[in-house]
Structures are given as C-alpha cells and as structure tokens.
Coordinates of C-alpha atoms in Angstrom, one line a residue:
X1 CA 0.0 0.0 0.0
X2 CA 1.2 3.5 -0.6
X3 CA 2.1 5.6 2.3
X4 CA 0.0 7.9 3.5
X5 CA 0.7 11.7 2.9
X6 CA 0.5 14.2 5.9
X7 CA 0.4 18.0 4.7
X8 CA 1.6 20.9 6.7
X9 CA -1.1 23.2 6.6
X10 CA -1.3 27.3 5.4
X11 CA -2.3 30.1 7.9
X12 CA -4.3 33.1 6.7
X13 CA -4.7 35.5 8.9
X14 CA -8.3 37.5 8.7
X15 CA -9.9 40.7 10.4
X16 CA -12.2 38.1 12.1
X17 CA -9.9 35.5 13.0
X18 CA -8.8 34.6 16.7
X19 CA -6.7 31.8 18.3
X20 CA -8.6 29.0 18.2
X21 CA -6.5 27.1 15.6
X22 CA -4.1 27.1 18.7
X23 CA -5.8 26.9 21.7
X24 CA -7.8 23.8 20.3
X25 CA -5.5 22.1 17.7
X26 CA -1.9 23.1 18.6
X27 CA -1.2 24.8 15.4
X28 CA 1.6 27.5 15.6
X29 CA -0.5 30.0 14.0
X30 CA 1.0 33.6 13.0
X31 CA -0.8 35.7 15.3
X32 CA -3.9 35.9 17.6
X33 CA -6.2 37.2 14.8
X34 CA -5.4 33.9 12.2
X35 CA -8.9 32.9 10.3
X36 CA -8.2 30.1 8.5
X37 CA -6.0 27.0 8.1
X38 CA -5.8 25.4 4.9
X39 CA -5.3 21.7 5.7
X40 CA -5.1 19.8 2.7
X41 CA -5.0 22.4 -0.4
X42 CA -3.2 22.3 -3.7
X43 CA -4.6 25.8 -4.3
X44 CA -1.6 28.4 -5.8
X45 CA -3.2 30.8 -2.7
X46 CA -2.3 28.7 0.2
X47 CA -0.3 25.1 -0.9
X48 CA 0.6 22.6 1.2
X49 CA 3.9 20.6 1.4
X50 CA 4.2 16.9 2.1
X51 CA 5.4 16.5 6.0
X52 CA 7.6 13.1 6.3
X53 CA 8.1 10.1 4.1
X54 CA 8.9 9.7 0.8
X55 CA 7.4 12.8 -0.9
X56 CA 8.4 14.6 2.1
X57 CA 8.7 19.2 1.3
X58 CA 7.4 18.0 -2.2
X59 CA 3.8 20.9 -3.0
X60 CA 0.5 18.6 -3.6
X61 CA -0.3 19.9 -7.1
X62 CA 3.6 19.0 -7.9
X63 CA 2.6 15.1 -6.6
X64 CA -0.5 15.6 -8.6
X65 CA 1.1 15.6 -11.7
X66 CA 3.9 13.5 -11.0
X67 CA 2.0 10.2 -8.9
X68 CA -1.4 10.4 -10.6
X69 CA -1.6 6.6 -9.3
X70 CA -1.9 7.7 -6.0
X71 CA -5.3 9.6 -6.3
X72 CA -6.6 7.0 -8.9
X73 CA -5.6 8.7 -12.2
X74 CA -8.8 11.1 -11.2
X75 CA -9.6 13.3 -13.9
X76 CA -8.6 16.7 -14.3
X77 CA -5.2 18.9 -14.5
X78 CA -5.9 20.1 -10.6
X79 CA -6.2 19.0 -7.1
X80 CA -10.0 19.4 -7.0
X81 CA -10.6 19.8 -3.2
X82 CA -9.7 21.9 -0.4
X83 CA -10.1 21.0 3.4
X84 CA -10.4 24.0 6.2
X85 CA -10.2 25.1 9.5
X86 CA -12.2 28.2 10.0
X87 CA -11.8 30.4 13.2
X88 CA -14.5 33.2 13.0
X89 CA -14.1 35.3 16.6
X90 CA -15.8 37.9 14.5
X91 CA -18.5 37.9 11.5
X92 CA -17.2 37.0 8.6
X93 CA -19.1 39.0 4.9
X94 CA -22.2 38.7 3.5
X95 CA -20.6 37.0 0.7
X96 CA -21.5 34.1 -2.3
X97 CA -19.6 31.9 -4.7
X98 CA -20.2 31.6 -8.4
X99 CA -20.9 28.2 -10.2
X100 CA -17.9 26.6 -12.7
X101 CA -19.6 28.2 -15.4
X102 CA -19.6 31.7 -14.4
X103 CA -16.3 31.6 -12.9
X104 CA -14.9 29.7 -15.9
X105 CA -15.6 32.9 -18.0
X106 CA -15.2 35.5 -15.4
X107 CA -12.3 34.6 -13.4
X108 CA -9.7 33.1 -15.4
X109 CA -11.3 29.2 -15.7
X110 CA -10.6 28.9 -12.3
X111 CA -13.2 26.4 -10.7
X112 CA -16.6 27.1 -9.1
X113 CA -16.8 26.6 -5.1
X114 CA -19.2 24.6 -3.7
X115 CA -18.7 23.7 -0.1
X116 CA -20.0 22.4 3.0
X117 CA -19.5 23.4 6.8
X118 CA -19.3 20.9 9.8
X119 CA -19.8 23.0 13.0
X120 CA -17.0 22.0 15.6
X121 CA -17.9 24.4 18.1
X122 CA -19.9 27.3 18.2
X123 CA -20.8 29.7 21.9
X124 CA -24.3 29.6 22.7
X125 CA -27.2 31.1 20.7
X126 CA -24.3 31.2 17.6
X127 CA -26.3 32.0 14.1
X128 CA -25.4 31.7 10.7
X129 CA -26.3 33.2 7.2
X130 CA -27.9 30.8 5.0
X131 CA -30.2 32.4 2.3
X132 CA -32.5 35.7 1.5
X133 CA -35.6 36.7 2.0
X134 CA -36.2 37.9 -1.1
X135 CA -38.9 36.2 -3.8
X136 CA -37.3 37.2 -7.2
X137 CA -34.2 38.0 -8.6
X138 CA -35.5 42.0 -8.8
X139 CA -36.4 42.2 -5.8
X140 CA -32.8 40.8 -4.6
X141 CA -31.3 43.6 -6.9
X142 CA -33.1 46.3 -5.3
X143 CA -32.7 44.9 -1.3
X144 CA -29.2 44.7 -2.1
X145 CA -29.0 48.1 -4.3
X146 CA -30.5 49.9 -1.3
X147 CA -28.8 48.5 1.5
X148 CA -32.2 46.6 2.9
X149 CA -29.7 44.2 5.2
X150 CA -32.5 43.2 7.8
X151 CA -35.5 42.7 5.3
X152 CA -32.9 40.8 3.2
X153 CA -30.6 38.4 5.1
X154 CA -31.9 35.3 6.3
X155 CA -29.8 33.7 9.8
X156 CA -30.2 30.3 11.3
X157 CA -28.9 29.1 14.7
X158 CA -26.6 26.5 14.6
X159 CA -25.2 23.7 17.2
X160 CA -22.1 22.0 17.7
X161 CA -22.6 18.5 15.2
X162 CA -24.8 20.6 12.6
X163 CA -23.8 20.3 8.8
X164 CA -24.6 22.7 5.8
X165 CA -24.2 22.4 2.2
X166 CA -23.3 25.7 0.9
X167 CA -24.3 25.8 -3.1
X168 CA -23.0 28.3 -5.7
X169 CA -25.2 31.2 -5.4
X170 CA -26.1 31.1 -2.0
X171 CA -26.1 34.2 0.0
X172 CA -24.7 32.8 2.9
X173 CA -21.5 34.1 6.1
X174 CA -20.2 32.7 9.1
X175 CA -20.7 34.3 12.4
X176 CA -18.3 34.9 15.1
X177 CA -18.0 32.5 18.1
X178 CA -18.1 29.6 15.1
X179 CA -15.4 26.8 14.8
X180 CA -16.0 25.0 11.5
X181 CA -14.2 22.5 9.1
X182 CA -15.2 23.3 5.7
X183 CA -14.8 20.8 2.6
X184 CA -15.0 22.9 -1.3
X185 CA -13.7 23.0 -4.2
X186 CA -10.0 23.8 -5.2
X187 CA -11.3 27.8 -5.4
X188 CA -10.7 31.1 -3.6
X189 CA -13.6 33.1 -5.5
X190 CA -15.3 34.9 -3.0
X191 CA -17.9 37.7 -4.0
X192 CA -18.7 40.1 -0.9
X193 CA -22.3 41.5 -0.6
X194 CA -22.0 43.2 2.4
X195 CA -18.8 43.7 5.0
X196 CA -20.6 45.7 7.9
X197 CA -18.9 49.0 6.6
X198 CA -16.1 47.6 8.1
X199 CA -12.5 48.8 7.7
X200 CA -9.3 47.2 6.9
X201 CA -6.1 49.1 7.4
X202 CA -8.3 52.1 7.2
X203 CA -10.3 51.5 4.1
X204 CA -13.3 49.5 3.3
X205 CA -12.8 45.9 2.2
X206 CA -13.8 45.3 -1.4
X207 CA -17.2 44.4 -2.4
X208 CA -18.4 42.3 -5.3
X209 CA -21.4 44.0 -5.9
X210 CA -22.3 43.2 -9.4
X211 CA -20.9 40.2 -9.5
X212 CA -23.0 39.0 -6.1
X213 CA -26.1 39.8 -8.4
X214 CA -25.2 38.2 -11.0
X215 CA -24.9 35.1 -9.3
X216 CA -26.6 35.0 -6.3
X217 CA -30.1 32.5 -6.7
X218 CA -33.5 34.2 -5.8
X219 CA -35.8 33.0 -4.9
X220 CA -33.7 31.4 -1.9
X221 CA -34.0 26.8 -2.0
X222 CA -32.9 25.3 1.2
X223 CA -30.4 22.3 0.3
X224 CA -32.0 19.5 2.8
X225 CA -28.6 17.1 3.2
X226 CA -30.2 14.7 5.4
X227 CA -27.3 12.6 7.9
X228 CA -27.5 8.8 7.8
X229 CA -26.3 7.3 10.5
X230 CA -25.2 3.6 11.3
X231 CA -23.0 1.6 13.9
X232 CA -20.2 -0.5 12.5
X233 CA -18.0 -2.9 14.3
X234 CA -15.5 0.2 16.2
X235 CA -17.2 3.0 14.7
X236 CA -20.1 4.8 14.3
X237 CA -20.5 6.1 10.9
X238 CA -22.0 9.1 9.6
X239 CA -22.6 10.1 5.9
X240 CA -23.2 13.5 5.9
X241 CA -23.6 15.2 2.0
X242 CA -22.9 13.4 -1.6
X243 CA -23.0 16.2 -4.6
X244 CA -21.4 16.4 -7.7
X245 CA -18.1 17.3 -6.4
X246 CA -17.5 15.4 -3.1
X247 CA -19.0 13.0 -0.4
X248 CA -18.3 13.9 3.5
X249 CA -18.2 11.4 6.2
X250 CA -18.0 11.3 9.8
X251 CA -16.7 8.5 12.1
X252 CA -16.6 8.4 15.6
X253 CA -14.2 5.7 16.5
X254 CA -13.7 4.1 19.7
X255 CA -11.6 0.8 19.8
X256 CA -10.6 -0.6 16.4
X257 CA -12.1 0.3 13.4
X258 CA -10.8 -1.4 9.7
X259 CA -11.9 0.2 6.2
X260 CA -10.7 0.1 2.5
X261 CA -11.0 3.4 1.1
X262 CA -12.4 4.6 -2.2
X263 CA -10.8 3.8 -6.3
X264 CA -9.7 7.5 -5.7
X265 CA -8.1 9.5 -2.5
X266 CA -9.4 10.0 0.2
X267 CA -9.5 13.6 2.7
X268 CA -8.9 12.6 6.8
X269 CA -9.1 15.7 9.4
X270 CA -8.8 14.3 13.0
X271 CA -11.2 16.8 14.7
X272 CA -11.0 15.5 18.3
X273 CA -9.5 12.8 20.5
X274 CA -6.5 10.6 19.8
X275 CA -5.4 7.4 18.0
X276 CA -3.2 5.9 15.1
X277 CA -3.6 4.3 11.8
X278 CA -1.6 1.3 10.9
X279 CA 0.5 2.2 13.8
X280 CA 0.9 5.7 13.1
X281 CA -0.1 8.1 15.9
X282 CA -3.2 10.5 15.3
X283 CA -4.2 13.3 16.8
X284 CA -6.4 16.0 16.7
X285 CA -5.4 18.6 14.0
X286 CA -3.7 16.3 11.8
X287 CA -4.7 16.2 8.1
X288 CA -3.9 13.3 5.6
X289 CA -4.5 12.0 2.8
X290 CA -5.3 8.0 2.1
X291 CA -4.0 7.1 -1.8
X292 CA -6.6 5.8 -4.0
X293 CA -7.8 2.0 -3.8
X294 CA -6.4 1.6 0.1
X295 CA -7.3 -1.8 1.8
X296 CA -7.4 -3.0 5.2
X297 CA -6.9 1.1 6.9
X298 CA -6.9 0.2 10.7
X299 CA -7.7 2.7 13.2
X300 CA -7.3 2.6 16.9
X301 CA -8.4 4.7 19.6
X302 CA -11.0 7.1 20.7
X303 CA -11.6 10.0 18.0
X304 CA -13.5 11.7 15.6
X305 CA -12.4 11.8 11.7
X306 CA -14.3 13.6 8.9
X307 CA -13.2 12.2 5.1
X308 CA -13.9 13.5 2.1
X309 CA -13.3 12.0 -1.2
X310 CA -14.0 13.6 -4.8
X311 CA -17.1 12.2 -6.7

C-alpha cells in the first residue's frame, strides 16, 4: 500500500480570525487574529507541502502531476478539493460563490466553489447566514442596491454537530464565536455583498457587488442534506452530504475500526480525540490523505475523523 501523505497546513490570517487554531488544535498560527488554516489544499493561494516520508517538502499539485496513481488517475489537471479550518471570533461577509460556469468565464477558468461546513464548536445562541428573504431575482437587486440588510438576510442558529451544504449562489457568512471544518472545491472566489462598513487598514474591504447579483439564486431553495447514521464494528459512521463534487463522512471511532477506502483518495481531518492508523499516531489537527484504492486502513483509539473524497 502507498504511504499515507501528511500536509503541513497554510495560515491566513483574517480581520475576524482569533486563536482558536491554537488553543484547540496546537497549530503554531501567525498571530492571535489567524482565520483560517488550509489543511489539505493544492490551491496556488495557500499550498501545502508533504510532511515526512517519501514525498516529504514536495507541494500537492507538484505530486499531482507526478504520482497520478496515488489519487486513482482522477480526472482533471488540478487537485480538485480543499479542506479547512475556520476560526471566526468575528462575522465573517455577506458574501456568495459563483458556479464553474460563471467563474470559468469570469475569473480566469478557475473552478466554481461549492462547499459544506461541519460545525466544531460554536458559543451559545451562535447564528449563521444561510439564504435571502427575497422572492425574485428584482427584488434581490433592489434589497441589495438599497442597503435593505435586515428585510434581506436570512440567519439560522446553529449547534455543535450541525452540517450545511453551501451551493454556488447562496447568500450565505459565518458568524463569530463559530469553529468549522469546511470541505470545497479547489477555489478562492469569493464575492462580498455586504462587509458591515467595516475597515481594513483604514479602508473599506472590497465588495463584489455586481458580481454578487449576478450570481446570487432568488428565490432562496434550502439544500435539505439529510445525515444517515449507522453503527459499525468500532465505529459509528455518519454520511453527511454526496453532490457532484464530493462526499463527506463522519466517524466516531472508539476501539478498532478497519476500512478500504475509495478507487480514488481519500481527505482525513482528525477533529478530536487521539489514536493511530496502521500504527501511526493520530491526533487532533492532523490532516492526511489515504492514496486511492487503500485496503485494510486500521484505526485505533478514541476520536473523531471527517473524510472527504472527490465524486
């Protein structure tokens, strides 16, 4: 079997970020206001390096196009997923993500992003942005034209354990007092509606405004992704969204807990508790990736894993 690749992950440091990605995963972060850590990314905005073994300091896209065999010859000249870490202390924008088709034209054929949060930890009576209010595309032109931010967002409280599918064209932000692992698509196209007339360094942070329009979905569909959950011999097994570009899964192991992985690679964030695989210690905040077609992966211990694989 082909070793296993560990990434050292990328920092970005954010107006909203804090210091969680320390207090609760041990990262050395680059200061107390860091908002993301991008765990496993071949993106050209934040690439990881291989940490240990054979491929060890080699970038992921590099490996990409060098070991094809080890993510199942999938198809395509990129790395097509990106795992994070996201520390909002503060609100993050009112923002939305095109589809591949508009950003294909529009921002240089780089991909769509679709993702997906898995809350982690949130403070209590924590919302989110999910959706509008508004019942047609004009009327979300003129709520957003004139600044109608109450009439027009729509907020949802969240829990630790909840799960959202975010879709292209979805008004949707993260509030602060949120933890959250998010799995996308290899992109960092982010169109802001709204920023709180916030400043940064003094000046207003960019907005997207025409290009939110443009692509943002009215009237507002909630994306039901239903969890299906099962006990398996060590595990208990959670299979939280399938869509065109990825399937997320949760498992909750506690003893020992064998699987063979998918014909292509597979994502592994250890969100909590300790353990090893194959003999190889595991602990919270580590990040992986299992090569394509993997039999007999043995876990041991008590912790929590969410994998994502490409579809």
């Amino acid at each position: 079997m082909m070793e296993f690749l560990f990434l050292e992950p990328v920092f970005k440091e954010a107006i909203w970020g804090g210091n969680k990605l320390r207090t609760v995963f041990g990262y050395d972060i680059p200061s107390d206001t860091t908002g993301e850590c991008w765990a496993i990314s071949a993106h050209k905005n934040g690439e990881c390096q291989i940490a240990g073994g054979i491929y060890d300091g080699k970038l992921l896209s590099r490996l990409w196009k060098e070991k094809p065999e080890i993510f199942g010859f999938y198809p395509g000249d990129q790395f097509p997923l990106l795992v994070k870490i996201i520390d909002a202390k503060n609100d993050l924008s009112i923002q939305v993500h095109p589809d591949d088709s508009y950003a294909k034209i529009h921002e240089n054929g780089s991909l769509g992003k679709t993702e997906c949060w898995y809350i982690l930890d949130c403070e209590p009576d924590t919302e989110i942005v999910i959706g509008h209010y508004a019942k047609d595309r004009d009327e979300m032109e003129f709520m957003i034209r004139n600044h109608q931010w109450e009439e027009f967002i729509r907020t949802v409280p969240i829990k630790k354990g909840d799960f959202f599918q975010i879709n292209p064209g979805c008004v949707h932000a993260i509030k602060g007092g949120t933890l959250i692992l998010e799995t996308q698509q290899s992109s960092d196209i982010t169109y802001r509606v709204y920023d709180y007339d916030r400043l940064s360094d003094g000046k207003p942070r960019q907005l997207h405004v025409e290009q939110s329009i443009a692509t943002i979905r009215a009237p507002f569909k909630e994306n039901q992704a239903t969890a299906v959950t099962e006990k398996l011999s060590g595990a208990v097994h959670t299979h939280l969204i399938t869509c065109k570009y990825y399937s997320v899964d949760k498992y909750d192991i506690d003893g020992v807990f064998a699987k063979d992985f998918s014909k292509f690679f597979t994502n592994v964030s250890v969100i909590s508790g300790k353990g090893s695989i194959n003999g190889i210690p595991l602990e919270a905040g580590q990040n992986f990736i299992i090569p394509a077609k993997s039999k007999e992966c043995r876990f041991e211990g008590k912790m929590t894993v969410i994998c994502s694989n490409p579809e």
